[in-house]
């Protein structure tokens, strides 16, 4: 129970203080005026004690000023003007007129502008009636001064409301920026994760298969083993260059003095296909001249081909593969990797991220991806990559 009360107070305590403190303070000042006249002598010919009940009720009405500001203003004005019509009543400053000012402030602070203007009109009517009912307030200076106080209270409420709206808008904008930055960060992390998967998966697959071939040929045909190890070395260096590029983007460590390796593009497809031929795939590349495609589209197309060929090598072995890259009639870059049936390789386990990574990469560009088996037992991967809008 103790924790519950503390939790409630932490959530609502400031609002309770805000609601209760002004009425209590004004009531205390009003009581001092009624009994001592210490701050402001009550107005009217009746004894000051006659203002005690209307003043106390006016202060009590202020407790609801945030929820029902216009109603509170009307109640306060009724308590100020109606009792003197029935019985001789005095008017105190702090627990009646000052309460009126607080009610005016609350109307302009918490009501919509149209309703706040209605409250201003009600307050203006009150300022007309006030000198008619209390002769002591008919002096021109008093009328101007009291009217100024009512107008100032209304203007202060509008100013506070405007500042609060600006503050709320700033907080909302900051929250939206934080969400947008988090989403952008998540997209960037996803992009880098796809790049890392494509680089590492392809590299490890090729290294494992080349190392296996080198191991088998080491005793009977050392020359073949040396060639395989040379390919492993070359592939490792190329992959390290790509990894350095990604790590530079991530800001990990000091960048190398040498420029980072550029991201692969469609111009690098022949060398990729050549590396796969060295591993046993019979790759036939049919690529149109599409160097005008944006670098993002070219990188995505290269990664699709790379992942598809790597999957063929892992799951089908040394089979025939056709790679077709070109533009369709709508200016969209089309990629197709079609492989003949082969055997399932169990020596290189998959990460189950290859196809998902390809789909995420293509979806990020607003493209389409399909990976379906052929009727003869092979497999075909097709991707459509539109140019992103400028």
Tab-separated table of C-alpha atoms in Angstrom:
chain	number	residue	atom	x	y	z
A	1	UNK	CA	0.000	0.000	0.000
A	2	UNK	CA	2.846	2.374	0.852
A	3	UNK	CA	4.451	1.892	-2.526
A	4	UNK	CA	1.078	2.423	-4.209
A	5	UNK	CA	0.550	5.730	-2.418
A	6	UNK	CA	4.048	6.898	-3.301
A	7	UNK	CA	3.498	5.944	-6.917
A	8	UNK	CA	0.185	7.816	-7.022
A	9	UNK	CA	1.761	10.887	-5.414
A	10	UNK	CA	4.670	10.857	-7.853
A	11	UNK	CA	2.201	10.827	-10.743
A	12	UNK	CA	-0.493	13.204	-9.451
A	13	UNK	CA	1.119	15.106	-6.568
A	14	UNK	CA	2.159	18.186	-8.559
A	15	UNK	CA	-1.308	18.512	-10.064
A	16	UNK	CA	-2.920	18.297	-6.615
A	17	UNK	CA	-0.626	21.027	-5.298
A	18	UNK	CA	-1.370	23.151	-8.371
A	19	UNK	CA	-5.122	22.778	-7.802
A	20	UNK	CA	-5.172	23.253	-4.024
A	21	UNK	CA	-2.425	25.786	-3.258
A	22	UNK	CA	-3.896	28.942	-4.919
A	23	UNK	CA	-7.387	28.591	-3.348
A	24	UNK	CA	-5.888	27.948	0.088
A	25	UNK	CA	-3.500	30.928	-0.179
A	26	UNK	CA	-6.219	33.291	-1.415
A	27	UNK	CA	-8.622	32.106	1.277
A	28	UNK	CA	-5.986	32.753	3.950
A	29	UNK	CA	-5.318	36.268	2.638
A	30	UNK	CA	-9.041	36.912	2.436
A	31	UNK	CA	-9.539	35.859	6.052
A	32	UNK	CA	-6.796	38.251	7.110
A	33	UNK	CA	-8.561	41.045	5.248
A	34	UNK	CA	-11.922	40.155	6.821
A	35	UNK	CA	-10.638	40.113	10.375
A	36	UNK	CA	-7.717	42.557	10.286
A	37	UNK	CA	-7.723	44.488	6.994
A	38	UNK	CA	-3.983	43.802	6.847
A	39	UNK	CA	-3.700	43.749	3.035
A	40	UNK	CA	-6.799	45.337	1.536
A	41	UNK	CA	-9.808	46.837	3.299
A	42	UNK	CA	-13.032	45.185	2.079
A	43	UNK	CA	-15.243	47.305	-0.176
A	44	UNK	CA	-18.839	48.151	0.741
A	45	UNK	CA	-20.817	49.575	3.648
A	46	UNK	CA	-21.558	46.150	5.181
A	47	UNK	CA	-19.253	44.655	7.831
A	48	UNK	CA	-16.264	42.737	6.370
A	49	UNK	CA	-17.485	39.524	8.022
A	50	UNK	CA	-20.330	39.404	5.476
A	51	UNK	CA	-17.792	38.540	2.736
A	52	UNK	CA	-16.649	35.421	4.555
A	53	UNK	CA	-19.090	32.910	3.043
A	54	UNK	CA	-19.035	34.180	-0.595
A	55	UNK	CA	-15.235	34.418	-0.417
A	56	UNK	CA	-14.856	30.883	0.939
A	57	UNK	CA	-17.205	29.493	-1.720
A	58	UNK	CA	-15.324	31.367	-4.459
A	59	UNK	CA	-12.022	29.897	-3.300
A	60	UNK	CA	-13.593	26.423	-3.169
A	61	UNK	CA	-14.789	26.839	-6.773
A	62	UNK	CA	-11.182	27.398	-7.858
A	63	UNK	CA	-10.421	23.768	-7.067
A	64	UNK	CA	-12.182	22.869	-10.352
A	65	UNK	CA	-10.737	25.682	-12.463
A	66	UNK	CA	-8.668	23.418	-14.734
A	67	UNK	CA	-11.506	21.019	-15.513
A	68	UNK	CA	-14.403	23.501	-15.732
A	69	UNK	CA	-12.828	26.967	-16.112
A	70	UNK	CA	-15.837	28.766	-17.648
A	71	UNK	CA	-18.230	27.294	-15.080
A	72	UNK	CA	-15.901	28.365	-12.277
A	73	UNK	CA	-15.757	31.928	-13.680
A	74	UNK	CA	-19.559	32.157	-13.811
A	75	UNK	CA	-19.857	30.763	-10.265
A	76	UNK	CA	-17.323	33.285	-8.943
A	77	UNK	CA	-19.106	36.212	-10.617
A	78	UNK	CA	-22.452	35.015	-9.282
A	79	UNK	CA	-20.978	34.876	-5.752
A	80	UNK	CA	-19.571	38.385	-6.200
A	81	UNK	CA	-22.689	40.084	-7.595
A	82	UNK	CA	-25.802	38.172	-6.502
A	83	UNK	CA	-25.497	38.110	-2.662
A	84	UNK	CA	-25.218	41.949	-2.431
A	85	UNK	CA	-28.556	42.180	-4.256
A	86	UNK	CA	-30.257	40.240	-1.452
A	87	UNK	CA	-28.320	41.242	1.650
A	88	UNK	CA	-25.774	43.919	2.493
A	89	UNK	CA	-22.426	42.409	1.564
A	90	UNK	CA	-18.823	43.533	1.556
A	91	UNK	CA	-16.394	42.706	-1.271
A	92	UNK	CA	-12.936	41.466	-0.317
A	93	UNK	CA	-9.980	41.667	-2.657
A	94	UNK	CA	-8.090	38.412	-2.133
A	95	UNK	CA	-10.807	35.786	-1.803
A	96	UNK	CA	-13.227	37.378	-4.309
A	97	UNK	CA	-11.673	39.825	-6.783
A	98	UNK	CA	-8.311	37.998	-6.948
A	99	UNK	CA	-10.242	34.730	-7.339
A	100	UNK	CA	-12.000	36.373	-10.290
A	101	UNK	CA	-8.581	37.124	-11.847
A	102	UNK	CA	-7.413	33.522	-11.353
A	103	UNK	CA	-10.628	32.267	-12.963
A	104	UNK	CA	-10.048	34.567	-15.960
A	105	UNK	CA	-6.490	33.244	-16.267
A	106	UNK	CA	-7.729	29.641	-16.140
A	107	UNK	CA	-10.272	30.270	-18.910
A	108	UNK	CA	-7.675	31.637	-21.349
A	109	UNK	CA	-5.148	28.988	-20.272
A	110	UNK	CA	-7.298	25.876	-20.557
A	111	UNK	CA	-10.181	26.664	-22.951
A	112	UNK	CA	-10.147	26.729	-26.708
A	113	UNK	CA	-9.851	30.203	-28.156
A	114	UNK	CA	-13.555	30.578	-28.988
A	115	UNK	CA	-14.652	29.551	-25.488
A	116	UNK	CA	-11.909	31.737	-23.986
A	117	UNK	CA	-13.301	34.750	-25.843
A	118	UNK	CA	-16.731	33.952	-24.399
A	119	UNK	CA	-15.127	33.983	-20.953
A	120	UNK	CA	-13.528	37.352	-21.764
A	121	UNK	CA	-16.957	38.688	-22.663
A	122	UNK	CA	-18.387	37.419	-19.369
A	123	UNK	CA	-15.521	39.092	-17.526
A	124	UNK	CA	-16.139	42.354	-19.388
A	125	UNK	CA	-19.818	42.279	-18.336
A	126	UNK	CA	-18.652	41.786	-14.771
A	127	UNK	CA	-16.408	44.843	-15.028
A	128	UNK	CA	-19.430	46.908	-16.153
A	129	UNK	CA	-21.577	45.681	-13.266
A	130	UNK	CA	-18.851	46.022	-10.602
A	131	UNK	CA	-18.856	49.854	-10.266
A	132	UNK	CA	-22.645	49.921	-10.522
A	133	UNK	CA	-22.976	47.674	-7.485
A	134	UNK	CA	-20.145	49.070	-5.361
A	135	UNK	CA	-20.018	52.850	-5.209
A	136	UNK	CA	-16.433	52.869	-3.932
A	137	UNK	CA	-15.243	51.480	-7.299
A	138	UNK	CA	-16.835	54.090	-9.552
A	139	UNK	CA	-13.740	56.244	-9.724
A	140	UNK	CA	-12.277	56.312	-13.249
A	141	UNK	CA	-8.863	55.287	-11.964
A	142	UNK	CA	-10.310	52.273	-10.171
A	143	UNK	CA	-12.287	51.246	-13.247
A	144	UNK	CA	-9.212	51.457	-15.487
A	145	UNK	CA	-7.004	49.682	-12.959
A	146	UNK	CA	-9.436	46.817	-12.305
A	147	UNK	CA	-10.140	46.410	-16.028
A	148	UNK	CA	-6.396	46.292	-16.660
A	149	UNK	CA	-6.005	43.520	-14.069
A	150	UNK	CA	-8.751	41.425	-15.647
A	151	UNK	CA	-7.287	41.913	-19.146
A	152	UNK	CA	-3.767	41.154	-17.892
A	153	UNK	CA	-4.930	37.928	-16.246
A	154	UNK	CA	-6.589	36.870	-19.516
A	155	UNK	CA	-3.480	37.788	-21.559
A	156	UNK	CA	-1.187	35.940	-19.145
A	157	UNK	CA	-3.288	32.809	-19.571
A	158	UNK	CA	-3.000	33.067	-23.365
A	159	UNK	CA	0.770	33.542	-23.117
A	160	UNK	CA	1.176	30.563	-20.796
A	161	UNK	CA	-0.991	28.444	-23.084
A	162	UNK	CA	1.072	29.426	-26.140
A	163	UNK	CA	4.349	28.663	-24.388
A	164	UNK	CA	2.999	25.296	-23.216
A	165	UNK	CA	1.878	24.483	-26.777
A	166	UNK	CA	5.329	25.372	-28.114
A	167	UNK	CA	6.960	23.213	-25.457
A	168	UNK	CA	4.644	20.287	-26.203
A	169	UNK	CA	5.291	20.641	-29.924
A	170	UNK	CA	9.037	20.712	-29.291
A	171	UNK	CA	8.790	17.544	-27.188
A	172	UNK	CA	6.697	15.828	-29.865
A	173	UNK	CA	9.160	16.879	-32.572
A	174	UNK	CA	12.044	15.579	-30.475
A	175	UNK	CA	10.206	12.281	-29.940
A	176	UNK	CA	9.509	11.976	-33.662
A	177	UNK	CA	13.149	12.716	-34.469
A	178	UNK	CA	14.284	10.115	-31.953
A	179	UNK	CA	11.950	7.520	-33.498
A	180	UNK	CA	13.081	8.434	-37.016
A	181	UNK	CA	16.741	8.225	-35.993
A	182	UNK	CA	16.167	4.844	-34.351
A	183	UNK	CA	14.406	3.545	-37.459
A	184	UNK	CA	17.185	4.871	-39.674
A	185	UNK	CA	19.737	3.257	-37.372
A	186	UNK	CA	17.832	-0.030	-37.503
A	187	UNK	CA	17.716	0.125	-41.306
A	188	UNK	CA	21.449	0.846	-41.409
A	189	UNK	CA	22.184	-2.018	-39.035
A	190	UNK	CA	20.089	-4.303	-41.227
A	191	UNK	CA	21.920	-3.147	-44.354
A	192	UNK	CA	25.329	-3.721	-42.778
A	193	UNK	CA	24.204	-7.109	-41.448
A	194	UNK	CA	23.196	-8.129	-44.982
A	195	UNK	CA	26.545	-6.935	-46.344
A	196	UNK	CA	28.454	-8.844	-43.682
A	197	UNK	CA	26.434	-11.979	-44.318
A	198	UNK	CA	26.975	-11.800	-48.075
A	199	UNK	CA	30.707	-11.214	-47.771
A	200	UNK	CA	31.364	-13.737	-45.024
A	201	UNK	CA	28.998	-16.446	-46.294
A	202	UNK	CA	30.436	-16.356	-49.806
A	203	UNK	CA	34.021	-16.209	-48.551
A	204	UNK	CA	33.691	-19.019	-46.014
A	205	UNK	CA	31.869	-21.256	-48.499
A	206	UNK	CA	34.565	-20.843	-51.120
A	207	UNK	CA	37.403	-21.222	-48.588
A	208	UNK	CA	35.905	-24.415	-47.130
A	209	UNK	CA	35.469	-25.994	-50.550
A	210	UNK	CA	38.880	-24.856	-51.781
A	211	UNK	CA	40.562	-26.056	-48.580
A	212	UNK	CA	38.847	-29.419	-48.937
A	213	UNK	CA	40.085	-29.735	-52.499
A	214	UNK	CA	43.595	-28.670	-51.500
A	215	UNK	CA	43.642	-31.267	-48.704
A	216	UNK	CA	42.659	-34.048	-51.083
A	217	UNK	CA	45.192	-32.979	-53.715
A	218	UNK	CA	48.066	-32.204	-51.342
A	219	UNK	CA	49.672	-35.672	-51.512
A	220	UNK	CA	48.925	-36.668	-55.124
A	221	UNK	CA	48.921	-33.349	-56.997
A	222	UNK	CA	50.670	-30.586	-55.026
A	223	UNK	CA	50.293	-28.124	-57.913
A	224	UNK	CA	46.501	-28.273	-57.663
A	225	UNK	CA	46.733	-27.763	-53.914
A	226	UNK	CA	48.981	-24.714	-54.389
A	227	UNK	CA	46.509	-23.216	-56.897
A	228	UNK	CA	43.662	-23.760	-54.471
A	229	UNK	CA	45.602	-22.107	-51.655
A	230	UNK	CA	46.423	-19.160	-53.935
A	231	UNK	CA	42.729	-18.731	-54.683
A	232	UNK	CA	41.980	-18.838	-50.971
A	233	UNK	CA	44.612	-16.153	-50.369
A	234	UNK	CA	43.262	-13.911	-53.155
A	235	UNK	CA	39.678	-14.330	-51.998
A	236	UNK	CA	40.683	-13.611	-48.405
A	237	UNK	CA	42.389	-10.364	-49.417
A	238	UNK	CA	39.381	-9.242	-51.471
A	239	UNK	CA	37.008	-10.048	-48.634
A	240	UNK	CA	39.166	-8.225	-46.107
A	241	UNK	CA	38.941	-5.139	-48.304
A	242	UNK	CA	35.149	-5.305	-48.279
A	243	UNK	CA	35.097	-5.910	-44.521
A	244	UNK	CA	37.362	-2.899	-43.960
A	245	UNK	CA	34.879	-0.805	-45.901
A	246	UNK	CA	32.007	-1.948	-43.675
A	247	UNK	CA	34.021	-1.436	-40.491
A	248	UNK	CA	34.939	2.069	-41.635
A	249	UNK	CA	31.232	2.811	-42.057
A	250	UNK	CA	30.628	1.489	-38.564
A	251	UNK	CA	33.429	3.698	-37.226
A	252	UNK	CA	35.285	0.783	-35.670
A	253	UNK	CA	38.933	1.692	-35.078
A	254	UNK	CA	41.157	3.908	-37.193
A	255	UNK	CA	40.612	3.711	-40.951
A	256	UNK	CA	43.517	2.377	-42.962
A	257	UNK	CA	45.719	4.887	-44.749
A	258	UNK	CA	44.840	3.219	-48.008
A	259	UNK	CA	41.435	3.996	-49.444
A	260	UNK	CA	38.846	1.357	-48.562
A	261	UNK	CA	37.910	-1.112	-51.235
A	262	UNK	CA	34.954	0.099	-53.311
A	263	UNK	CA	31.656	-1.717	-53.054
A	264	UNK	CA	31.186	-4.258	-55.857
A	265	UNK	CA	29.090	-3.310	-58.883
A	266	UNK	CA	27.859	-4.955	-62.082
A	267	UNK	CA	31.281	-4.451	-63.662
A	268	UNK	CA	32.616	-6.952	-61.114
A	269	UNK	CA	30.265	-9.763	-62.191
A	270	UNK	CA	32.743	-11.285	-64.702
A	271	UNK	CA	35.408	-11.662	-61.998
A	272	UNK	CA	32.825	-13.141	-59.617
A	273	UNK	CA	31.735	-15.655	-62.253
A	274	UNK	CA	35.359	-16.481	-62.994
A	275	UNK	CA	36.006	-17.272	-59.322
A	276	UNK	CA	32.983	-19.554	-59.288
A	277	UNK	CA	34.190	-21.299	-62.449
A	278	UNK	CA	37.454	-22.036	-60.669
A	279	UNK	CA	35.389	-23.824	-58.032
A	280	UNK	CA	33.713	-26.056	-60.604
A	281	UNK	CA	30.551	-24.181	-61.580
A	282	UNK	CA	29.940	-23.785	-65.302
A	283	UNK	CA	28.728	-20.183	-65.240
A	284	UNK	CA	27.411	-18.539	-68.401
A	285	UNK	CA	27.058	-14.787	-67.917
A	286	UNK	CA	24.756	-12.763	-70.164
A	287	UNK	CA	24.958	-9.127	-69.028
A	288	UNK	CA	23.762	-6.092	-70.943
A	289	UNK	CA	25.462	-2.722	-70.604
A	290	UNK	CA	23.667	-1.302	-67.556
A	291	UNK	CA	26.481	0.756	-66.044
A	292	UNK	CA	24.066	3.698	-65.914
A	293	UNK	CA	22.178	2.052	-63.046
A	294	UNK	CA	22.596	3.632	-59.625
A	295	UNK	CA	25.238	2.187	-57.323
A	296	UNK	CA	22.605	0.961	-54.868
A	297	UNK	CA	20.871	-1.043	-57.595
A	298	UNK	CA	24.173	-2.374	-58.921
A	299	UNK	CA	25.294	-3.466	-55.450
A	300	UNK	CA	21.979	-5.217	-54.827
A	301	UNK	CA	22.154	-6.999	-58.199
A	302	UNK	CA	25.745	-8.107	-57.522
A	303	UNK	CA	24.815	-9.452	-54.081
A	304	UNK	CA	21.831	-11.353	-55.478
A	305	UNK	CA	24.041	-13.040	-58.062
A	306	UNK	CA	26.752	-13.710	-55.484
A	307	UNK	CA	24.356	-15.255	-52.967
A	308	UNK	CA	22.571	-17.305	-55.630
A	309	UNK	CA	25.856	-18.712	-56.988
A	310	UNK	CA	27.088	-19.434	-53.464
A	311	UNK	CA	23.875	-21.330	-52.713
A	312	UNK	CA	24.237	-23.317	-55.944
A	313	UNK	CA	27.770	-24.252	-54.976
A	314	UNK	CA	26.711	-25.304	-51.466
A	315	UNK	CA	23.534	-27.171	-52.325
A	316	UNK	CA	23.978	-28.416	-55.915
A	317	UNK	CA	27.710	-28.714	-56.445
A	318	UNK	CA	29.524	-28.129	-59.791
A	319	UNK	CA	26.557	-27.697	-62.166
A	320	UNK	CA	25.695	-25.451	-65.103
A	321	UNK	CA	24.419	-21.989	-64.149
A	322	UNK	CA	23.044	-19.223	-66.371
A	323	UNK	CA	23.259	-15.634	-65.101
A	324	UNK	CA	21.254	-13.039	-67.032
A	325	UNK	CA	21.370	-9.332	-66.155
A	326	UNK	CA	19.644	-6.619	-68.174
A	327	UNK	CA	16.906	-4.023	-68.366
A	328	UNK	CA	13.308	-4.925	-69.079
A	329	UNK	CA	10.876	-2.855	-71.129
A	330	UNK	CA	10.080	-0.624	-68.124
A	331	UNK	CA	13.679	0.327	-67.361
A	332	UNK	CA	13.845	-2.055	-64.384
A	333	UNK	CA	17.011	-4.052	-63.850
A	334	UNK	CA	16.260	-7.787	-64.087
A	335	UNK	CA	18.519	-10.462	-62.604
A	336	UNK	CA	18.054	-14.196	-63.171
A	337	UNK	CA	20.253	-17.011	-61.882
A	338	UNK	CA	19.154	-20.435	-63.123
A	339	UNK	CA	20.971	-23.640	-62.118
A	340	UNK	CA	20.760	-27.208	-63.329
A	341	UNK	CA	19.899	-30.007	-60.856
A	342	UNK	CA	22.755	-31.330	-58.761
A	343	UNK	CA	23.594	-33.081	-55.512
A	344	UNK	CA	23.045	-31.701	-52.037
A	345	UNK	CA	26.256	-30.742	-50.281
A	346	UNK	CA	26.251	-31.442	-46.568
A	347	UNK	CA	29.811	-30.256	-45.859
A	348	UNK	CA	28.938	-26.537	-45.825
A	349	UNK	CA	25.997	-25.802	-43.507
A	350	UNK	CA	23.738	-22.875	-44.357
A	351	UNK	CA	22.888	-19.929	-42.117
A	352	UNK	CA	19.229	-19.724	-43.235
A	353	UNK	CA	19.867	-16.008	-43.809
A	354	UNK	CA	20.815	-16.047	-47.490
A	355	UNK	CA	17.366	-15.935	-49.085
A	356	UNK	CA	15.977	-13.703	-46.348
A	357	UNK	CA	18.896	-11.301	-46.786
A	358	UNK	CA	18.356	-11.185	-50.555
A	359	UNK	CA	14.655	-10.474	-50.046
A	360	UNK	CA	15.348	-7.693	-47.526
A	361	UNK	CA	17.888	-6.111	-49.880
A	362	UNK	CA	15.479	-6.190	-52.822
A	363	UNK	CA	12.516	-5.015	-50.739
A	364	UNK	CA	14.552	-2.024	-49.548
A	365	UNK	CA	14.704	-0.854	-53.170
A	366	UNK	CA	11.009	-1.538	-53.771
A	367	UNK	CA	11.803	-4.500	-55.996
A	368	UNK	CA	10.619	-8.101	-56.260
A	369	UNK	CA	12.363	-11.414	-55.635
A	370	UNK	CA	11.360	-14.979	-56.443
A	371	UNK	CA	13.278	-18.180	-55.707
A	372	UNK	CA	11.537	-21.302	-57.037
A	373	UNK	CA	12.565	-24.809	-58.149
A	374	UNK	CA	12.633	-25.650	-61.858
A	375	UNK	CA	10.618	-28.515	-63.276
A	376	UNK	CA	13.800	-30.482	-64.004
A	377	UNK	CA	15.002	-30.285	-60.411
A	378	UNK	CA	17.166	-27.192	-60.708
A	379	UNK	CA	16.562	-23.828	-59.132
A	380	UNK	CA	15.976	-20.303	-60.423
A	381	UNK	CA	16.276	-16.955	-58.615
A	382	UNK	CA	14.817	-13.848	-60.263
A	383	UNK	CA	14.918	-10.260	-59.021
A	384	UNK	CA	13.476	-7.016	-60.329
A	385	UNK	CA	15.268	-3.874	-59.137
A	386	UNK	CA	13.691	-0.513	-59.986
A	387	UNK	CA	15.645	2.718	-59.829
A	388	UNK	CA	14.824	4.593	-56.607
A	389	UNK	CA	13.161	8.003	-57.082
A	390	UNK	CA	15.499	10.958	-57.244
